[in-house]
Coordinates of C-alpha atoms in Angstrom, one line a residue:
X1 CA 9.6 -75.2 93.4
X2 CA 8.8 -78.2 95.7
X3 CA 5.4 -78.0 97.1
X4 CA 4.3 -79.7 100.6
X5 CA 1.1 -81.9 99.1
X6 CA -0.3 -82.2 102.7
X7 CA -1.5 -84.9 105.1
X8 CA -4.9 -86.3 104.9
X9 CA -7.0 -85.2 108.2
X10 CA -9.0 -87.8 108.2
X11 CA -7.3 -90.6 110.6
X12 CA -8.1 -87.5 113.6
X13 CA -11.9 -88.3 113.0
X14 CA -12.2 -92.0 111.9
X15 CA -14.7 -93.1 110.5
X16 CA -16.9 -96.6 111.2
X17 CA -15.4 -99.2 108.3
X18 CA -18.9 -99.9 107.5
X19 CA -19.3 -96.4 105.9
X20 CA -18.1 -96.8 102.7
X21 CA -20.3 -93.4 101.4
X22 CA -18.7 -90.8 103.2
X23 CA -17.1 -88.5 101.3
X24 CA -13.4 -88.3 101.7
X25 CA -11.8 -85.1 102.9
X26 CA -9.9 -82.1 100.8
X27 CA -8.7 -80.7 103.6
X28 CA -4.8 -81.3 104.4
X29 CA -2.3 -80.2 106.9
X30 CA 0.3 -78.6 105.2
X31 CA 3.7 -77.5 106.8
X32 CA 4.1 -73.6 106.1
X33 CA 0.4 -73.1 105.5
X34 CA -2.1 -74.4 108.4
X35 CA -1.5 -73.1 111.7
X36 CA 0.4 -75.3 113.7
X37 CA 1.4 -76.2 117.3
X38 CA 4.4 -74.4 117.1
X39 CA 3.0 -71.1 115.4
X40 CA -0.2 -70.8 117.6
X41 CA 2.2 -70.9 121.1
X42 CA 4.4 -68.7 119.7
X43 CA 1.6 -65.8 119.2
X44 CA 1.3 -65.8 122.7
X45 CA 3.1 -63.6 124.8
X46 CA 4.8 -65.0 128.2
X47 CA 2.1 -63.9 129.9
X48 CA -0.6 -65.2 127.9
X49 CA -1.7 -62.2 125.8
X50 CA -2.2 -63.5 122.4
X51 CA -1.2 -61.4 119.3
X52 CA -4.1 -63.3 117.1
X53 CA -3.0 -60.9 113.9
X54 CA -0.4 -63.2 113.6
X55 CA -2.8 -66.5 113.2
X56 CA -5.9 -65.1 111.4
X57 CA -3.6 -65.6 108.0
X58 CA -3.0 -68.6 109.2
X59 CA -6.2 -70.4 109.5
X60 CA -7.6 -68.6 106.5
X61 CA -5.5 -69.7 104.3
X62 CA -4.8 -72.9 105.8
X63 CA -7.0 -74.1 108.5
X64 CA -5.6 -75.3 111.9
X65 CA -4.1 -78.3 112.8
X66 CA -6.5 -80.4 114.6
X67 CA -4.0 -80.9 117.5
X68 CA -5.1 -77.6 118.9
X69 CA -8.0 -77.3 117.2
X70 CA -10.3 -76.8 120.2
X71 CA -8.0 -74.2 122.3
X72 CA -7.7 -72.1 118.5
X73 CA -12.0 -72.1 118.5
X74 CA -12.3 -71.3 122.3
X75 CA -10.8 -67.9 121.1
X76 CA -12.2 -67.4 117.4
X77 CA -16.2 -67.8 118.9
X78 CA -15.1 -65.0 121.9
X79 CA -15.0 -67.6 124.6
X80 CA -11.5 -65.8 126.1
X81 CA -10.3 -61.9 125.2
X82 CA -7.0 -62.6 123.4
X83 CA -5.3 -59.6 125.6
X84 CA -6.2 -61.4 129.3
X85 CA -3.4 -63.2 130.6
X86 CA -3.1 -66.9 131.0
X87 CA -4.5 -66.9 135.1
X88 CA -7.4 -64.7 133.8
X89 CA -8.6 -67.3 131.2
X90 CA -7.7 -70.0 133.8
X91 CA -10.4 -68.0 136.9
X92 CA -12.8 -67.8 134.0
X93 CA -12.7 -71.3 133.1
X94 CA -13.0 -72.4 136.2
X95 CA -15.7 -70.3 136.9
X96 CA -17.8 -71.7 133.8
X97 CA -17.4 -74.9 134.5
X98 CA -18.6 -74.2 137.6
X99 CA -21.7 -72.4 136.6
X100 CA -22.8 -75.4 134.0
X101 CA -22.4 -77.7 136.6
X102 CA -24.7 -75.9 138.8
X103 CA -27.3 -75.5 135.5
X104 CA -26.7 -79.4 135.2
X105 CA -27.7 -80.4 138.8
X106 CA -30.6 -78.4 138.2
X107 CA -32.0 -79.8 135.5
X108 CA -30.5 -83.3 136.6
X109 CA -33.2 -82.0 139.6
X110 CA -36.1 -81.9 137.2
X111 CA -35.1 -84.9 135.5
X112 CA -32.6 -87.9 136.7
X113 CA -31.4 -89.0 133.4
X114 CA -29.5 -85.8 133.0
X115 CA -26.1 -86.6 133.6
X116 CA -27.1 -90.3 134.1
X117 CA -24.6 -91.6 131.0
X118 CA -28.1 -92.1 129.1
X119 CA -30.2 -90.5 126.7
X120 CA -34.4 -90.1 126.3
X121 CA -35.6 -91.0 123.1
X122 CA -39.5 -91.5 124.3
X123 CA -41.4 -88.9 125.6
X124 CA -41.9 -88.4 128.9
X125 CA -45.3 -86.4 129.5
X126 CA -48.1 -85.2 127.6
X127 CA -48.5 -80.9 126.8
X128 CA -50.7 -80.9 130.3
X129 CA -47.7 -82.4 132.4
X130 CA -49.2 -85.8 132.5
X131 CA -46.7 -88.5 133.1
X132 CA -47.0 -90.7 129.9
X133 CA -47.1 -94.4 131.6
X134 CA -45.8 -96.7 128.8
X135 CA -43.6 -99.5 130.3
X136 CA -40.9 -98.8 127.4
X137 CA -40.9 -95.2 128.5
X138 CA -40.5 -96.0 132.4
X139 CA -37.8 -98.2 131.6
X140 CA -36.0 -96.0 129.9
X141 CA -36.2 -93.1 132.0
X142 CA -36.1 -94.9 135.1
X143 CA -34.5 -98.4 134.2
X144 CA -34.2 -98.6 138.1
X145 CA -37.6 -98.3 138.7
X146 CA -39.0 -100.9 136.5
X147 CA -40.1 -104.0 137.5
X148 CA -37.2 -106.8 136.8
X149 CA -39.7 -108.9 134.6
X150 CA -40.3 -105.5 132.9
X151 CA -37.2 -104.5 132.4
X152 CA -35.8 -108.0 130.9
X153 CA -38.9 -108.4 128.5
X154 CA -38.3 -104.9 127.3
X155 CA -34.8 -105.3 127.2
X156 CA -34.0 -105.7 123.8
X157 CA -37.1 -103.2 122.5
X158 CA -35.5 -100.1 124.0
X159 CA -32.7 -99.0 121.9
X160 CA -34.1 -96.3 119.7
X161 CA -34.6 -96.4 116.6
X162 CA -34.5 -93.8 114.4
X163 CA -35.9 -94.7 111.1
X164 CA -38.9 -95.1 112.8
X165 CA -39.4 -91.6 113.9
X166 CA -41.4 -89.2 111.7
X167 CA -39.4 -86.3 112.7
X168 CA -36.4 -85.5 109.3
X169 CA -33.0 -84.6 110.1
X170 CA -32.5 -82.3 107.0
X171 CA -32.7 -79.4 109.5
X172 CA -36.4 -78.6 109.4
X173 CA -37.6 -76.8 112.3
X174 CA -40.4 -78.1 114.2
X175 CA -41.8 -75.3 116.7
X176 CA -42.7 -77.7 119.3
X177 CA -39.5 -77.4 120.4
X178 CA -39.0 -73.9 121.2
X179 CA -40.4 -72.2 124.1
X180 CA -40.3 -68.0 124.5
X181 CA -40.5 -67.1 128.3
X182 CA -36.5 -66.1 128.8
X183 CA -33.2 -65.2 126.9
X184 CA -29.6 -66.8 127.3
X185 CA -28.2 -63.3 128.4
X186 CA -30.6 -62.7 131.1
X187 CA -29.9 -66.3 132.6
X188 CA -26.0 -65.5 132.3
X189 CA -26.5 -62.4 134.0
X190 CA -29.0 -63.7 136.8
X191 CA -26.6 -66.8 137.4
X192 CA -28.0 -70.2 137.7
X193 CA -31.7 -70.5 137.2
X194 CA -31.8 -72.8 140.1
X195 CA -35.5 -75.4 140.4
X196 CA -37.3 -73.3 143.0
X197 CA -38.6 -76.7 144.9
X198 CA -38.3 -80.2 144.2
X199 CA -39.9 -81.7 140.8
X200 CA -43.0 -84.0 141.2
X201 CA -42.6 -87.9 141.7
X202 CA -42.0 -90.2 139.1
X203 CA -46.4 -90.3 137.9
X204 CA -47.5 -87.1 139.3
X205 CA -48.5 -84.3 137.1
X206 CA -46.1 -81.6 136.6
X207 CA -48.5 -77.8 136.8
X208 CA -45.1 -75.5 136.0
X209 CA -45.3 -75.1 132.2
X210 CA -41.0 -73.9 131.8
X211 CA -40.7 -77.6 132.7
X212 CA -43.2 -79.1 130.8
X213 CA -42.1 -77.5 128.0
X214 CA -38.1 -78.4 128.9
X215 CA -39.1 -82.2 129.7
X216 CA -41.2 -82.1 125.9
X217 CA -37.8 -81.3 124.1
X218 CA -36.0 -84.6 125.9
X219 CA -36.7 -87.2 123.6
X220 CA -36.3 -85.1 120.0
X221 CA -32.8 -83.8 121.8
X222 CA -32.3 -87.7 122.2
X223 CA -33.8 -89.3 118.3
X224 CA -31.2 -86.4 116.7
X225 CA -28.5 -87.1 119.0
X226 CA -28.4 -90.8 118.0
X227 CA -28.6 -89.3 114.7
X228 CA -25.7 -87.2 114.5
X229 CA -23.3 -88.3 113.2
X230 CA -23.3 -91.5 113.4
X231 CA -20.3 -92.3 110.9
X232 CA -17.9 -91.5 113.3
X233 CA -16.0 -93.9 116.0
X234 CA -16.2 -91.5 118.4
X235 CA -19.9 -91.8 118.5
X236 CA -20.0 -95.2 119.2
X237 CA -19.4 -94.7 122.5
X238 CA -22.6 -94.1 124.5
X239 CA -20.6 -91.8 127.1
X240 CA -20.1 -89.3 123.7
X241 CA -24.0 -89.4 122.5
X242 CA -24.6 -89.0 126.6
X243 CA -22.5 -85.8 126.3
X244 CA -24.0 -84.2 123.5
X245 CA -27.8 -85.1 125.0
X246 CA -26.9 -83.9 128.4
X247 CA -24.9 -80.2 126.8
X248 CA -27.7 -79.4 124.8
X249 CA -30.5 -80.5 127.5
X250 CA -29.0 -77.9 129.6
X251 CA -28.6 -75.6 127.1
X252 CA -32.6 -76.1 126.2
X253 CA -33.4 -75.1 129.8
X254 CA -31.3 -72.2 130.0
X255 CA -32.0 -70.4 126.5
X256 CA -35.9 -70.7 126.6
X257 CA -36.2 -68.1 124.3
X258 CA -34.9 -70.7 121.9
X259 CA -35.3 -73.9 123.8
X260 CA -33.9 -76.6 121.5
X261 CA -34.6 -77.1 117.6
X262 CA -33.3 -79.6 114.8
X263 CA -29.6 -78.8 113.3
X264 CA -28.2 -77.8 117.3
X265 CA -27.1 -81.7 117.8
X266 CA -25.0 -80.9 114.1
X267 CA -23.4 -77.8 115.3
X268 CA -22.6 -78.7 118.9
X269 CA -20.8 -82.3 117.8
X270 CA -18.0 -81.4 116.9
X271 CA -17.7 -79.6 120.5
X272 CA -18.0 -82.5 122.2
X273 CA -15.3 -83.7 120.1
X274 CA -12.8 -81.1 120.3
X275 CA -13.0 -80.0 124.0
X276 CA -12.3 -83.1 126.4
X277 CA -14.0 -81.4 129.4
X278 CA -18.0 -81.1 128.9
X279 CA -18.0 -77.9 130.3
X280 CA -15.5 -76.2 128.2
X281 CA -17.7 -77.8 125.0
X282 CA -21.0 -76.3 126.8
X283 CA -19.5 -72.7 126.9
X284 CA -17.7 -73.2 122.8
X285 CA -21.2 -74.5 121.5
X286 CA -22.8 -71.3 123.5
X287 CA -20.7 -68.9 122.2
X288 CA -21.7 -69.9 118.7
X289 CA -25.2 -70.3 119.8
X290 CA -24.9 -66.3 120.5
X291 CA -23.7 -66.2 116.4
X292 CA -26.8 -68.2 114.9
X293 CA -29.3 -68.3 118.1
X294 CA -31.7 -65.7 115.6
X295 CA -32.0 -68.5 113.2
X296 CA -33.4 -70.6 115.8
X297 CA -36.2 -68.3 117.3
X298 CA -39.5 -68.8 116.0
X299 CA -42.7 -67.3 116.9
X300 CA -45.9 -68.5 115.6
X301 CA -46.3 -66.9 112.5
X302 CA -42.4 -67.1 111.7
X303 CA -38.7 -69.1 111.6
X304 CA -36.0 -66.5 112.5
X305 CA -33.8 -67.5 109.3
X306 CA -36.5 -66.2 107.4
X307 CA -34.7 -62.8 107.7
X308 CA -31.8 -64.6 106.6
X309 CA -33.0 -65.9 103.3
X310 CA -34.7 -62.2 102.8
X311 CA -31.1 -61.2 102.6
X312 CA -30.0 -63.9 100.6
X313 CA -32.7 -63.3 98.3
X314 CA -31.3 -59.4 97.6
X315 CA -28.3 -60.5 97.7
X316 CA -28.7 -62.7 94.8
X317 CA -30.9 -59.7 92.9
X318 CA -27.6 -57.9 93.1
X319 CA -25.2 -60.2 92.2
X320 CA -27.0 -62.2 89.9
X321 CA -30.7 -60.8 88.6
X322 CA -31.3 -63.5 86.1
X323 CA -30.9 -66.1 88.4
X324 CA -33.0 -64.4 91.1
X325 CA -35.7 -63.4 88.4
X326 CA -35.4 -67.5 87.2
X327 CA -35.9 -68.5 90.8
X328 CA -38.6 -66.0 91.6
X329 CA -40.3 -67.2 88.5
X330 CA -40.3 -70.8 89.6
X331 CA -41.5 -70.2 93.1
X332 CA -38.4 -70.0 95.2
X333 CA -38.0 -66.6 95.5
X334 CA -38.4 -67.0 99.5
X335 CA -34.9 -69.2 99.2
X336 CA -36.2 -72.2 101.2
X337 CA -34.0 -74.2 99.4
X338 CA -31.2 -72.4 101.1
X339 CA -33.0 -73.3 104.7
X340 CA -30.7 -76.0 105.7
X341 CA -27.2 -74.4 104.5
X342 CA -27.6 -71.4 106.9
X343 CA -29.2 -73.7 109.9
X344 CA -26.5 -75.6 110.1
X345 CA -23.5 -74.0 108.3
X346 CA -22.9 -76.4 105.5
X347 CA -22.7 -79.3 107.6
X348 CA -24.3 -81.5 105.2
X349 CA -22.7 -80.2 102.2
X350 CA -19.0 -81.1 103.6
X351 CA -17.6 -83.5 105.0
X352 CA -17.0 -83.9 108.6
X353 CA -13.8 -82.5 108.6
X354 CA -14.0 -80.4 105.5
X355 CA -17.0 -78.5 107.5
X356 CA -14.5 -77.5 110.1
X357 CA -11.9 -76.3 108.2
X358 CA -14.8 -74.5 106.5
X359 CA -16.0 -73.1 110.1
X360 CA -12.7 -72.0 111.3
X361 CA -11.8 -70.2 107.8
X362 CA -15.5 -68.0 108.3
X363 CA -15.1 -67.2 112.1
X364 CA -11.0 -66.4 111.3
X365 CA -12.5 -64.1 108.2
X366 CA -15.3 -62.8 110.3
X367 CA -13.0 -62.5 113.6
X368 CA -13.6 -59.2 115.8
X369 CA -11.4 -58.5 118.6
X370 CA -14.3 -56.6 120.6
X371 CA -15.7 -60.4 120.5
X372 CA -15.6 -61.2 124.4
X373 CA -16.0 -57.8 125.7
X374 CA -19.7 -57.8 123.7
X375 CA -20.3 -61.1 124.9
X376 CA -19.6 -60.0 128.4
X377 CA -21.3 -56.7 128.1
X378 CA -24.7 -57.9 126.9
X379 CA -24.6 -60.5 129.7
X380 CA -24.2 -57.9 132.6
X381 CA -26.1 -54.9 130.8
X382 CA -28.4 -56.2 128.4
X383 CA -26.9 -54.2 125.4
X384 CA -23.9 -53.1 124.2
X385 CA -22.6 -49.9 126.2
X386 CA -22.4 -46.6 124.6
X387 CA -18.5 -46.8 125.6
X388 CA -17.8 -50.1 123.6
X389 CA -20.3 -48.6 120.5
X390 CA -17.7 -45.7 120.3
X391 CA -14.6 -47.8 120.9
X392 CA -12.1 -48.0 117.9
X393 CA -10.9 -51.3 116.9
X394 CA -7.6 -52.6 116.2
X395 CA -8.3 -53.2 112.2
X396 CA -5.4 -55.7 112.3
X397 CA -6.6 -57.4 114.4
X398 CA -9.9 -58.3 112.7
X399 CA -10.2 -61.1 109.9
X400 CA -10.3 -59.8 106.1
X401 CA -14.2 -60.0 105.9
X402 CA -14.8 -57.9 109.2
X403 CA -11.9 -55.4 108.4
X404 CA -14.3 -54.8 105.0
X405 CA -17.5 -53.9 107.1
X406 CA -15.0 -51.6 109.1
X407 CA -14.2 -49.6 106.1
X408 CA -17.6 -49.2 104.8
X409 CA -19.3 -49.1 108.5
X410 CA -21.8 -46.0 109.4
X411 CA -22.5 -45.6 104.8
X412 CA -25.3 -47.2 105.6
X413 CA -27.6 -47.5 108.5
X414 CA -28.1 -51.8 107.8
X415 CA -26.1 -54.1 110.2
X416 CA -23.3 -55.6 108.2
X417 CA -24.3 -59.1 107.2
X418 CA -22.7 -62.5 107.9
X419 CA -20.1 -64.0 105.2
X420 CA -22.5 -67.2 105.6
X421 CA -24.9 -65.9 103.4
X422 CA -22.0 -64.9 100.6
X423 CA -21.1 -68.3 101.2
X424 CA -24.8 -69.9 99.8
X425 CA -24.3 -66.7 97.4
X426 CA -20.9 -68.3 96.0
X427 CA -22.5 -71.5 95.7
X428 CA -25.6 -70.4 93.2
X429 CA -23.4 -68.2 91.2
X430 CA -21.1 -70.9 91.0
X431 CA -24.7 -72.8 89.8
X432 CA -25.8 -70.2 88.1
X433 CA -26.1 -71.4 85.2
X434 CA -27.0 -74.9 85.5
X435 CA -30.1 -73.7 87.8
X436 CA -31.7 -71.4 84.9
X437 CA -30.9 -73.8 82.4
X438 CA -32.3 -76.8 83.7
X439 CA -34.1 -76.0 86.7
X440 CA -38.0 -76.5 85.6
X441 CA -39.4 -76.7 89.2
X442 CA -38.1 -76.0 92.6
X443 CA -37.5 -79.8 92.8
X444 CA -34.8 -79.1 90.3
X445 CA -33.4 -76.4 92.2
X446 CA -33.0 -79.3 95.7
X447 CA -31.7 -81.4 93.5
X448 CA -29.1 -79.6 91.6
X449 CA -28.0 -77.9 95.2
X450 CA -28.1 -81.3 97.0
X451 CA -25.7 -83.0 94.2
X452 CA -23.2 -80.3 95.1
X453 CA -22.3 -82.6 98.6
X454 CA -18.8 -83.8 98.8
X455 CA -17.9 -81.8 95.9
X456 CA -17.5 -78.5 97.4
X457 CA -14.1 -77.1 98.0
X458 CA -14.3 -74.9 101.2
X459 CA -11.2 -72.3 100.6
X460 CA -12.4 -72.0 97.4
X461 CA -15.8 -71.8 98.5
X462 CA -15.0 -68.8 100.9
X463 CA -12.7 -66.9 98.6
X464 CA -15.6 -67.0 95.9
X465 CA -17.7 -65.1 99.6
X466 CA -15.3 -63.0 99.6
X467 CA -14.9 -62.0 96.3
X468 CA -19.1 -61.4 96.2
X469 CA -18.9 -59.6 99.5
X470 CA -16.4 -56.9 98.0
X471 CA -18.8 -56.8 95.3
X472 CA -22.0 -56.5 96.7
X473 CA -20.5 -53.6 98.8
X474 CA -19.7 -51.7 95.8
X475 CA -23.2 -52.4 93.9
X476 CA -24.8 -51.3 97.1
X477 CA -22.8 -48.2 97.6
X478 CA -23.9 -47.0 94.3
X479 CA -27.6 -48.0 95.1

């Protein structure tokens, strides 16, 4: 029987010729398979409801053509309820792009570069608020302001670069650039946070410590943003890195709870890429924010994927005992090693395009119809209503992976965990042995994990999740 080999993805994210390294995509459109045009219009009813049973298959088997990519996410991350008609995701859109322009202005208030078509990759002021007076640093937050011998001496000297910062981009966390005075949902639900009176001149010293502490993430938001990456065409255009600085300065000042933090420039890219307008990529790269935003939250005595790895680690003891006794004997049983795979969802392991068909496949497994309504709920209440706790889903509706914590939901009393961590768990069974056979030292253990990039095949990858996650549930049940 004649079987469609696919079309390469690639040529819909091209790459700089220069790259020669970058691993080449698995991922392929195939005809019958991934969720085309065609198929995705016609699960919608003339209306606009959408019948997303009919697409989950789809996309987990297959992926979605990268045509409608964007419009296919909007609904898998909860931006839009699939049963509200086509005017009532239209008032809605509107409406956001409304509110994160108003959340723009503002912070284009507190600083002028926002929304400039630039980026800060110095920083601006000291902890105290003290603006920091370097010529390089004036010019390049206020190239207007500088002196015209200034500015063409330091012409040249101000592009950034990056080698030269101390700061890794392996997704390390670095706590400076978190702040924990307000959540996301209680600026949702309070509206625009507007600047209550007019930042300080250019060289005076800023007293209100939310903006110090928003004006202190600027320049790391800017050294990862000319970071990320950087193999692509479409990031050669300074517009694009100007996007992605501006989206997730103005997400830093709305969320300062989580502020900004290595690995959000990775997982809002391809946002930029995918949506055209800049607020429709804001809302998206929220929405998924609202998925992972735990990971993100530190305190001073902890990283919120700790908890994650905690569940990774019994996961593993479960699954696999001698490989969690091996690791545990070496060191690693706090799963560090597993730190940047859960920060930013495999970004690093896959390629560019393989990491999104690897995205789409989880949040189409993990899909919950209830998505929006939750999102919408804890905005205006704070919590999830009693009414929506009692409310019975429509199991076809939900992805594979949710539809199993349906069926075993209220066993147990523990929050059903996320197929991202049966992901990792596929990965080190799949490693298994080579780990306790010639792991030695936890350097063994990065380095056996880190030759896995560009080798990884993501369907298999998240069959192998699910397989574990059926697993796991029965192991548990008998615990």
């Amino acid at each position: 029987m004649w079987r469609d080999p696919g079309t390469p993805a690639d040529s819909f994210y091209e790459v700089r010729p220069e790259c020669t390294d970058v691993p080449k995509s698995r991922f392929k459109i195939r005809a019958g398979k991934t969720l085309s045009a065609r198929k995705w219009h016609a699960a919608f009813s003339p209306d606009g409801h959408l019948d997303i049973s009919k697409t989950l298959g789809r996309i987990q088997h297959g992926g979605i053509h990268p045509s409608i990519r964007g419009e296919v996410w909007e609904f898998l991350l909860g931006c839009y309820d699939p049963n509200s008609t086509f005017e009532e995701r239209e008032q809605i859109r509107q409406h956001r792009r409304v509110q994160y322009a108003l959340w723009k202005e503002d912070c284009r208030q507190m600083d002028p570069v926002v929304g400039s078509g630039r980026i800060i990759t110095a920083p601006l002021i000291t902890e105290d608020g003290v603006p920091i007076q370097d010529p390089l640093v004036l010019l390049e937050a206020n190239p207007d302001k500088v002196p015209t011998s200034t500015a063409e001496k330091n012409e040249d000297d101000v592009k950034p670069e990056p080698s030269n910062d101390n700061t890794s981009h392996d997704g390390t966390l670095d706590n400076d650039n978190t702040s924990h005075d307000a959540t996301l949902d209680a600026a949702s639900s309070n509206g625009s946070e507007s600047v209550s009176k007019p930042p300080p001149p250019v060289g005076e010293i800023i007293l209100d410590k939310k903006i110090i502490q928003w004006k202190l993430t600027l320049h790391q938001i800017g050294l990862d943003v000319v970071r990320t990456d950087r193999t692509l065409v479409f990031y050669e255009k300074q517009e694009n890195l100007s996007k992605l600085w501006d989206i997730l300065a103005v997400y830093a000042w709305i969320d300062k709870d989580v502020g900004y933090c290595q690995g959000m420039s990775d997982l809002c890219s391809p946002m930029i890429m995918l949506l055209e307008d800049e607020g429709d990529a804001f809302w998206c790269f929220e929405r998924l924010m609202r998925r992972l935003r735990g990971n993100f939250r530190c305190t001073d005595s902890s990283v919120g994927v700790e908890t994650q790895l905690s569940n990774l680690a019994s996961i593993t003891q479960v699954l696999d005992p001698k490989l969690h006794q091996h690791l545990e004997t070496l060191g690693g049983g706090d799963y560090l090693f597993a730190f940047r795979m859960l920060m930013v969802l495999f970004r690093r392991e896959f390629s560019f395009c393989d990491s999104l068909y690897l995205w789409e496949m989880m949040w189409a497994l993990e899909y919950d119809p209830d998505l929006f309504s939750m999102y919408e709920e804890a905005d205006s209440t704070g919590e999830k209503s009693e009414e929506s706790k009692g409310k019975t889903k429509a199991i076809r509706q939900c992805g594979k992976f949710e539809r199993e914590n349906q069926r075993c939901a209220g066993k147990n009393g523990d929050a059903p965990l996320p197929i991202s961590l049966f992901l990792v768990a596929s990965v080190l069974k799949e490693k298994s042995a080579k780990l306790q056979q010639e792991a030695r030292g936890l350097d063994d253990v990065v380095k056996i994990l880190n030759d896995i990039t560009g080798n990884l095949d993501a369907k298999k990858a998240c069959n192998g999740a699910i397989k574990l996650h059926k697993k796991y549930l029965k192991k548990a049940k008998k615990t």
